[in-house]
XYZ file of C-alpha atoms in Angstrom:
514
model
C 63.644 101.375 259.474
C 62.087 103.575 262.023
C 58.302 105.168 261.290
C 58.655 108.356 260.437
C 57.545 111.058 258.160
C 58.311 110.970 254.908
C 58.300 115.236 254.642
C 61.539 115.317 256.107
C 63.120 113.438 253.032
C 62.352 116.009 250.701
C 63.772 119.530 251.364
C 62.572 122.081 249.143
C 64.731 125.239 248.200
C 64.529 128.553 248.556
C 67.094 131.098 248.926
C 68.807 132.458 252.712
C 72.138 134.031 253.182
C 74.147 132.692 255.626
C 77.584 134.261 256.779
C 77.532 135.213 252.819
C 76.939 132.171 251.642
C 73.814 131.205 249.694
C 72.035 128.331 250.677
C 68.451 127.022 250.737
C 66.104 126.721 253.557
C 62.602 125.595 254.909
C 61.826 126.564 257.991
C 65.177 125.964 259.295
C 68.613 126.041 257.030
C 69.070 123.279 254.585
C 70.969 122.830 251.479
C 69.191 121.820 248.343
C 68.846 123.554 244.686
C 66.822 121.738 243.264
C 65.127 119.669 245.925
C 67.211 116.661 246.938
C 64.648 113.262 247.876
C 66.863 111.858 250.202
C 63.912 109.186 251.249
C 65.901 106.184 249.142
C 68.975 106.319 250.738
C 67.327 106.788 254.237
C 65.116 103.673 253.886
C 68.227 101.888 252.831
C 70.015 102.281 255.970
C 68.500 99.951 258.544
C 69.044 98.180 261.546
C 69.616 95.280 259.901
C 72.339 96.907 257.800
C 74.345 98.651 260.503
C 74.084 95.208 262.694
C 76.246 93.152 260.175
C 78.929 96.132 260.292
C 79.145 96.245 264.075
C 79.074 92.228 264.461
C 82.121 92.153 261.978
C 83.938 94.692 264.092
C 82.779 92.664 267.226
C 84.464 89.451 266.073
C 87.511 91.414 265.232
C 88.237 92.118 268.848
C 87.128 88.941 269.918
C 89.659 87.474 267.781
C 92.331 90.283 268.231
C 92.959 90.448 272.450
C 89.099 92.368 272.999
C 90.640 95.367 271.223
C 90.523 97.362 268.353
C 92.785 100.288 269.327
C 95.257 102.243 266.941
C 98.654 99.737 266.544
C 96.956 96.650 267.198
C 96.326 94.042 264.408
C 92.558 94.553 265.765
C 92.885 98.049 264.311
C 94.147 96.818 260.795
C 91.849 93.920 260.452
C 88.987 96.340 261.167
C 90.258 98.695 258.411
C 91.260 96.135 256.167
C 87.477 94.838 256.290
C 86.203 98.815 255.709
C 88.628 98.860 252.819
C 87.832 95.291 251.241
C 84.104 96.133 251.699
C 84.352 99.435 250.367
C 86.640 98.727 247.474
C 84.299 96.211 246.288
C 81.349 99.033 246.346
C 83.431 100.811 243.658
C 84.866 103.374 245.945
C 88.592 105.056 245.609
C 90.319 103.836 248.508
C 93.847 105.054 250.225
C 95.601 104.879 253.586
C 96.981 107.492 254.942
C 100.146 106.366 256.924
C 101.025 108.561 260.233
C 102.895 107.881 263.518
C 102.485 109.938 266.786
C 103.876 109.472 270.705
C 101.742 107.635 272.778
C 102.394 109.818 276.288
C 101.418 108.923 279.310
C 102.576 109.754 283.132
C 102.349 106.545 284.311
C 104.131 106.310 287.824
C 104.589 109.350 289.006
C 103.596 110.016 292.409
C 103.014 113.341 294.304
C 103.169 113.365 298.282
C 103.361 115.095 301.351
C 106.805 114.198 303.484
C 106.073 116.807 306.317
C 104.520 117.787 309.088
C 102.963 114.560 308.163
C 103.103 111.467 305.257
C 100.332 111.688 302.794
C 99.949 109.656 299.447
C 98.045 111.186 296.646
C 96.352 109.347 294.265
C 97.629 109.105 290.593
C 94.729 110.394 288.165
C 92.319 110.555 291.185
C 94.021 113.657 292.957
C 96.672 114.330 291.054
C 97.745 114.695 287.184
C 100.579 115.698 285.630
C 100.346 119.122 282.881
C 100.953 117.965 279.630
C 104.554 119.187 279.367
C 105.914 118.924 282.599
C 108.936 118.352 283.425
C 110.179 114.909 284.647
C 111.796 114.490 287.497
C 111.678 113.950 291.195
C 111.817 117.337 293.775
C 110.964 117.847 297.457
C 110.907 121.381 299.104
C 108.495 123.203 300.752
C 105.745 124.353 299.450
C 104.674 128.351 299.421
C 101.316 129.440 298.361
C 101.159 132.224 295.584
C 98.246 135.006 295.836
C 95.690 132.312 296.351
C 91.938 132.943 297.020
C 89.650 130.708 298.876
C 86.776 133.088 299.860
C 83.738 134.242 298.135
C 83.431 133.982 293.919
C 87.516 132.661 294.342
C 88.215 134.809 291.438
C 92.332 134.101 290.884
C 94.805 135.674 289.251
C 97.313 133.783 290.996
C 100.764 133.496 289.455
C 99.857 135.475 286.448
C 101.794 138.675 287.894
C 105.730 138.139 288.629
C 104.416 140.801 291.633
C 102.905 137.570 292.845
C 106.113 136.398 293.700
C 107.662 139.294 295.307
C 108.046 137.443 298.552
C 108.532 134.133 297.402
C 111.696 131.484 298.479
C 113.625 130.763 295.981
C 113.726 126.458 295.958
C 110.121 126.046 297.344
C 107.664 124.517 294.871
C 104.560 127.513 294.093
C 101.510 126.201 295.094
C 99.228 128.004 292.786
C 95.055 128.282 291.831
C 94.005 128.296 288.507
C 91.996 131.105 287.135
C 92.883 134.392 284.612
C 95.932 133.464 282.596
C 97.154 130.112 281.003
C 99.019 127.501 282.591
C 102.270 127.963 281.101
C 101.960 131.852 282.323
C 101.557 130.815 285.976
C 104.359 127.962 285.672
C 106.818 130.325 283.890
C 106.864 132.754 286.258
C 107.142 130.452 289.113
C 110.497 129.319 287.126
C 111.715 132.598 286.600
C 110.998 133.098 290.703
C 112.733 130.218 291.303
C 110.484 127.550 292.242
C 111.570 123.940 291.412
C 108.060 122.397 290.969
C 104.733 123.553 290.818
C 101.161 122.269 291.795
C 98.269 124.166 290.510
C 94.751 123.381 292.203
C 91.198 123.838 290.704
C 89.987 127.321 290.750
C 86.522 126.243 293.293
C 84.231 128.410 291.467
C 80.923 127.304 289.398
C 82.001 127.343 285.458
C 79.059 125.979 283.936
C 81.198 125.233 280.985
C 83.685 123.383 282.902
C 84.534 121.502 285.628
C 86.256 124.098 288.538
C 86.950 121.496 291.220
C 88.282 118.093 290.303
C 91.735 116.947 289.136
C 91.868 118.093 285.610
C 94.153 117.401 282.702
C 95.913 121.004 282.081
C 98.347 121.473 279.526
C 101.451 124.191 279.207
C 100.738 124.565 275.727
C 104.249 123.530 274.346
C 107.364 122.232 275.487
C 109.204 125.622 275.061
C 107.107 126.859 277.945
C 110.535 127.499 280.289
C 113.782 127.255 279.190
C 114.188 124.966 282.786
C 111.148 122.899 282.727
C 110.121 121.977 286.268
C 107.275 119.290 287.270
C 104.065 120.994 287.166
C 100.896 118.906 288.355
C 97.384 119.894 288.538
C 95.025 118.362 291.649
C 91.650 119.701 292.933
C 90.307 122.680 294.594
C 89.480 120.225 297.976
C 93.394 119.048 297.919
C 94.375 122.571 297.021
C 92.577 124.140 299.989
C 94.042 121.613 302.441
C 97.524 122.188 301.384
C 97.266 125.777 301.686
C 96.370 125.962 305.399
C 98.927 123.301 306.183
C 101.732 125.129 307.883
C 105.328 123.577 307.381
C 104.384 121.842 304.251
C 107.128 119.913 302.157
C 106.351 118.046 298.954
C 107.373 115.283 297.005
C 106.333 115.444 292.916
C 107.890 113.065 290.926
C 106.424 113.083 286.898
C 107.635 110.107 284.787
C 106.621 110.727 281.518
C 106.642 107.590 278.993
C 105.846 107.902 275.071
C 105.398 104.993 272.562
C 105.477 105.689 268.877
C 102.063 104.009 267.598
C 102.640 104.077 263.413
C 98.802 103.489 262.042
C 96.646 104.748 259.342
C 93.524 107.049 258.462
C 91.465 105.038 255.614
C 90.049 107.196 253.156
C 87.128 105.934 250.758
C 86.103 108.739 248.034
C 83.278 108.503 245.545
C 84.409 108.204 241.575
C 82.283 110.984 240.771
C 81.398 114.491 242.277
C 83.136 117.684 242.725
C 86.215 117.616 244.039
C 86.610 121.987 244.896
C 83.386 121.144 247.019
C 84.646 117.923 248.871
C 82.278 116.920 251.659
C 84.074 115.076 254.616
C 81.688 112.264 256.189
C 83.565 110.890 259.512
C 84.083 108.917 262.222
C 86.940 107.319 264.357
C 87.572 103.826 263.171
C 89.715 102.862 266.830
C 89.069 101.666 269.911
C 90.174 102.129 273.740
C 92.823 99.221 274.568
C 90.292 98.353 276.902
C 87.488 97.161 274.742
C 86.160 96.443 271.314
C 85.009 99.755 271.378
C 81.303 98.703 269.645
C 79.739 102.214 270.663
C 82.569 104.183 270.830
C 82.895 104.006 267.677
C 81.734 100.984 265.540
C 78.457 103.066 265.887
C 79.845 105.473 263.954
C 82.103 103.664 261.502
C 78.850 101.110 260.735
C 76.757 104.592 259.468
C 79.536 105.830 257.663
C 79.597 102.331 255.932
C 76.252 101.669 255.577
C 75.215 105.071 254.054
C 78.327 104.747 251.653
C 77.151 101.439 250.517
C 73.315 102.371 250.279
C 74.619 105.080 247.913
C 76.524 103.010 245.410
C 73.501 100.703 245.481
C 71.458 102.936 244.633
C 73.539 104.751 241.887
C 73.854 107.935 243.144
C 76.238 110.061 241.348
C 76.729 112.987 244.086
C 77.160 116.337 242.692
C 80.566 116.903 245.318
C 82.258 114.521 245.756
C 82.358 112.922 249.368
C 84.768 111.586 251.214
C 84.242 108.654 253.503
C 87.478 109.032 256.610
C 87.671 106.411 259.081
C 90.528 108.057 261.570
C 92.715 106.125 263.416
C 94.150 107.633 266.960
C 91.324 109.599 267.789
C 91.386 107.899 271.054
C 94.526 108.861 271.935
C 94.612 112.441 271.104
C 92.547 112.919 267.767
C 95.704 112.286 266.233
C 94.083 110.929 262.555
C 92.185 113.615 262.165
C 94.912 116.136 263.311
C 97.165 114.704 260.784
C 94.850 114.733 257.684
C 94.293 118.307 258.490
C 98.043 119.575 258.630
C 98.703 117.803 255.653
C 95.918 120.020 253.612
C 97.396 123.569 251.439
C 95.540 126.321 251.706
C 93.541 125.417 248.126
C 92.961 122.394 250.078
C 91.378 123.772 252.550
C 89.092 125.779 250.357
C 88.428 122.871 248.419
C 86.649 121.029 251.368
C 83.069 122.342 251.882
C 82.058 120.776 255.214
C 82.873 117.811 257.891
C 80.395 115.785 259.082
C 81.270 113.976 262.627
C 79.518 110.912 263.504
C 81.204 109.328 267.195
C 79.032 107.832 269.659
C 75.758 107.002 268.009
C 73.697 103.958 269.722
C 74.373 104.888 273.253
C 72.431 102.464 275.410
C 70.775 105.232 277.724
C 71.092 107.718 275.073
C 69.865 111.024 273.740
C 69.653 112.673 270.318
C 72.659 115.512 270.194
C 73.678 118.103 267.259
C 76.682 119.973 267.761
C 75.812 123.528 268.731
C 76.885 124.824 265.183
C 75.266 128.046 265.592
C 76.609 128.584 268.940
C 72.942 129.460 270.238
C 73.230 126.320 273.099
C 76.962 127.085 274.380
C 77.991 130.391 272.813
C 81.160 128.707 271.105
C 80.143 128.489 266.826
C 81.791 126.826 264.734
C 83.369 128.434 261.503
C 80.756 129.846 259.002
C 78.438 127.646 257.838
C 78.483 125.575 260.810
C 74.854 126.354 261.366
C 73.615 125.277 258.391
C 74.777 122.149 258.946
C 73.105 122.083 262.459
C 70.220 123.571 260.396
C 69.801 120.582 258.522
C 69.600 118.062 261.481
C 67.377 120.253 263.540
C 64.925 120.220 260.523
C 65.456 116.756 260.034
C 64.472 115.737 263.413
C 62.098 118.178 264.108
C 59.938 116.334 260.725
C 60.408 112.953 262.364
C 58.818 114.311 265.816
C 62.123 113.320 267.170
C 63.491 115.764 270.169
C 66.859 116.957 270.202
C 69.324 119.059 272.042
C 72.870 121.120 271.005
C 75.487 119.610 272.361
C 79.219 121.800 272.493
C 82.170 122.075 269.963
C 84.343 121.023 272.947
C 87.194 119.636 270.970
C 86.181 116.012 271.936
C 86.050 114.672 268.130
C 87.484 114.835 264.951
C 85.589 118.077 263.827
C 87.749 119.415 266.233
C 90.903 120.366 263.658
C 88.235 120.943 260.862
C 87.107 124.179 262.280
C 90.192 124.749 263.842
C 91.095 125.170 259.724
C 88.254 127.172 259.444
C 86.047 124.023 257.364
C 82.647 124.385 258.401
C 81.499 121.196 260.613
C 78.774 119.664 262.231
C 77.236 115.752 263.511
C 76.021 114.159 265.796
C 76.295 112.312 269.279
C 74.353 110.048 271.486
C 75.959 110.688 275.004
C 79.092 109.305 276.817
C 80.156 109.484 280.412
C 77.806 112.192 281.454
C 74.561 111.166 283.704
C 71.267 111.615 281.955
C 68.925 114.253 283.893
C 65.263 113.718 284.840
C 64.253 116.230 281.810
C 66.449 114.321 279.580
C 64.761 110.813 280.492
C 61.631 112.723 279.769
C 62.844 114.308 276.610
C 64.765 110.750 274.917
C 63.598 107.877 277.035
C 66.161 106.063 279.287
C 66.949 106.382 283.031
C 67.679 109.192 285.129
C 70.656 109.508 286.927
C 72.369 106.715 284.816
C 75.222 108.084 282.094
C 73.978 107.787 278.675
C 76.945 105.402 277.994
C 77.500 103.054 281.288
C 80.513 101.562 279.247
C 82.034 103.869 278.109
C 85.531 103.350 277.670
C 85.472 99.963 279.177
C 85.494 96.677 278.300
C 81.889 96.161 278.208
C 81.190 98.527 275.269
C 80.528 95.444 273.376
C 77.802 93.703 271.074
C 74.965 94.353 273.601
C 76.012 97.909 274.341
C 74.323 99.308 271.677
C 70.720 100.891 271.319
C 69.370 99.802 267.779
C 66.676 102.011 267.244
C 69.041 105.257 268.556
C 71.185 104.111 266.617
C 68.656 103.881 263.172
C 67.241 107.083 263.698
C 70.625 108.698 263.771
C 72.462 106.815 261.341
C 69.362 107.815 258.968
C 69.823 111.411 260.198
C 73.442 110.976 259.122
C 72.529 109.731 255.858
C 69.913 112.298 254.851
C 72.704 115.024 255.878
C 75.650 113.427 254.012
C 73.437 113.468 250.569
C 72.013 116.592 251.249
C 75.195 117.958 251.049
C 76.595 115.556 248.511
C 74.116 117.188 246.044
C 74.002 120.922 247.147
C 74.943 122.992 244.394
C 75.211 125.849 246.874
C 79.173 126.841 248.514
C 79.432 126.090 252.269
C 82.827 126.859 253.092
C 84.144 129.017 256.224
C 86.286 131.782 256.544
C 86.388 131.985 260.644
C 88.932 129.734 262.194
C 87.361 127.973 265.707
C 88.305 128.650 269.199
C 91.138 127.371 270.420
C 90.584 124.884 273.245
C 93.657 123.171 274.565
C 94.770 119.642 274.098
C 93.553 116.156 274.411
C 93.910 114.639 277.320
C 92.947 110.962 276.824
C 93.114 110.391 280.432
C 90.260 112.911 281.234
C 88.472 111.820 277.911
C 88.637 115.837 276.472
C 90.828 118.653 276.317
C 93.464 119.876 278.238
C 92.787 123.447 278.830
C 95.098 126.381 278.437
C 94.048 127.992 281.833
């Protein structure tokens, strides 16, 4: 276990009011009445511990095709050893069945057949919105109320004025910006376009990504009554197309889906509350491409660990808590998703809090608590979702440990949790995104080097895996889970989260609306 000081085990109660809840505090929000010693459980979570988990889910790849992902007999065999290792721990264990469609747009092709022949790439340039239609057209191409000059503020295609001289069978070349997708797409339809390309808007977001290919989404398939192929590229391809004169286009979307039947794997305690149900999880899958060690056997080793640690120990939590490892989560949070739609309204009262754990021994990592509060990136999470960041903050802040918010971007399985309304919270070491100088600083690591270099790739094995990250946060993770295990305070929401789209598993986060 990693030094640290013992103060932070012990938080002492006094009373705060929080969205209208009561709840205890030191100097920052935590949840205790009386004081809960978390310091046994903590120490019992080590290194050593989570290292056996993520071995065992190591040699399950290795002896399942290098994969664990959701419909493989690498996913099964890794929650059949959860389960069997669980069960034996004395916990209450059930799969939840669930199927979904695997979609993916796998050969289509977008090109440009005049005045000259260009090939765009698939994924690279191009993408196709998530409900497109399929289909193959060529036509010209007519640019709709575009703007490439100054803060490229767009409304384009949001107004069926837009369109007032458009021709009828060209595909609408349109810039994202003001209204939703499926606004701009419809009223191309309704113009009389038979395909549409919408380019990056080329203005700084610093929220989001204005000027690569991006993984859009027209909200539902009911967004036309004549669905159309509609593909997204970037504000560079955009801006080329529009001052090509005597432009024709090619867009062909192939759209492919493969029902993937799997399971969620629920492990609840014997004892506790079950009107305060606390929600510990993490994704139990993999990418096809790897045995997914980081991403997450990170996470499903603390959520196994702690569990066990706390049956060892004999603690008899006041709520009860829920161990969920989901399955799907890689393809579209689809585990998570389900366990959510499947909950009544009581239900929904009846759970007091999620806690997320995905990504937590990231090899050039950093120490990340989602921005509950929404003080970091001005999106909160429902009420209560602060306290929860509350109680990591002062947790970390005892240990001398620095920290930073990181966003409620709808990457994880929190994601349909607040979307309910359940108050949520966790924690993350860093994916695909490149470390800064300050960071380095701030965690340790190089500069310039994402904070996961395998991420989503075959590599995230065995070795990709920082073990002392990966203590300090799984002990983090503990501490939180029995702090709220014990809580005799309520923590439940009332304020559903913002909606943010849909995932896109081929840009690793949501498809936005707009």
């Amino acid at each position: 276990m990693t030094q640290r000081n013992r103060r932070s085990a012990t938080i002492a109660a006094s009373a705060l009011i929080v969205g209208g809840l009561t709840v205890a505090t030191v100097s920052a929000p935590a949840l205790a009445a009386p004081p809960t010693d978390t310091t046994a459980l903590t120490d019992a979570v080590t290194a050593t511990g989570l290292e056996t988990h993520l071995q065992a889910l190591q040699d399950i790849a290795d002896a399942n095709g290098g994969t664990r992902a959701a419909g493989t007999s690498g996913y099964l065999a890794s929650l059949e050893y959860v389960e069997s290792t669980l069960q034996a721990a004395g916990y209450l264990t059930q799969r939840q069945a669930f199927s979904y469609d695997l979609v993916d747009y796998e050969g289509s092709t977008l090109a440009q057949t005049a005045p000259g022949t260009v090939s765009y790439d698939f994924l690279d340039e191009f993408y196709p919105m998530e409900f497109s239609g399929d289909g193959v057209v060529e036509a010209p191409v007519q640019a709709v109320d575009v703007n490439l000059a100054g803060d490229r503020a767009s409304t384009s295609g949001c107004e069926t004025t837009d369109f007032a001289n458009f021709v009828e069978g060209s595909i609408a070349l349109l810039q994202r910006g003001s209204c939703d997708f499926s606004v701009k797409a419809a009223n191309a339809v309704a113009e009389g376009a038979v395909g549409v390309i919408i380019f990056n808007q080329g203005n700084v977001d610093p929220s989001d990504d204005r000027f690569g290919v991006f993984g859009g989404t027209l909200g539902s398939a009911d967004w036309t009554a004549d669905p159309v192929p509609v593909v997204s590229t970037s504000f560079e391809v955009g801006q080329q197309l529009v001052g090509t004169a005597g432009l024709v286009m090619e867009i062909a979307v192939v759209t492919n889906a493969t029902t993937i039947d799997t399971w969620n794997l629920l492990a609840d305690t014997p004892a506790g509350r079950t009107d305060r149900t606390v929600v510990v999880g993490a994704h139990l899958d993999s990418v096809p491409e790897g045995p997914g060690i980081n991403d997450n056997g990170s996470g499903t080793a603390t959520l196994l660990e702690t569990a066990l640690q706390m049956a060892a120990l004999g603690i008899e939590p006041e709520n009860r808590v829920r161990f969920a490892f989901w399955g799907g989560e890689e393809d579209g949070l689809n585990g998570s998703n389900y366990y959510v739609s499947q909950l009544s309204k009581t239900d929904i009262k009846n759970h007091a809090v999620n806690l997320n754990f995905d990504m937590l021994g990231s090899p050039n990592g950093g120490r990340f608590i989602y921005d509950g509060d929404g003080n970091g990136f001005g999106t909160t999470g429902p009420n209560g979702s602060d306290v929860v960041e509350g109680v990591f903050e002062e947790w970390f802040a005892a240990e001398d440990l620095a920290t930073e918010p990181t966003a409620f971007d709808g990457r994880s399985d929190y994601f349909a949790f607040i979307g309910a309304g359940i108050p949520a919270g966790g924690l993350f070491s860093g994916a695909e995104d490149i470390k800064t100088a300050d960071q380095a600083v701030k965690f340790g690591g190089t500069a310039g080097v994402a904070f996961d270099p395998c991420y989503h790739q075959a590599c995230d094995d065995i070795d990709n895996i920082d073990p002392v990250l990966l203590e300090q946060l799984a002990d983090a993770a503990a501490h939180a889970t029995l702090i709220f295990a014990q809580t005799q305070s309520a923590v439940n929401g009332t304020a559903k989260g913002k909606a943010l789209g849909h995932w896109s598993p081929a840009f690793k986060g949501n498809s936005p609306l707009r």
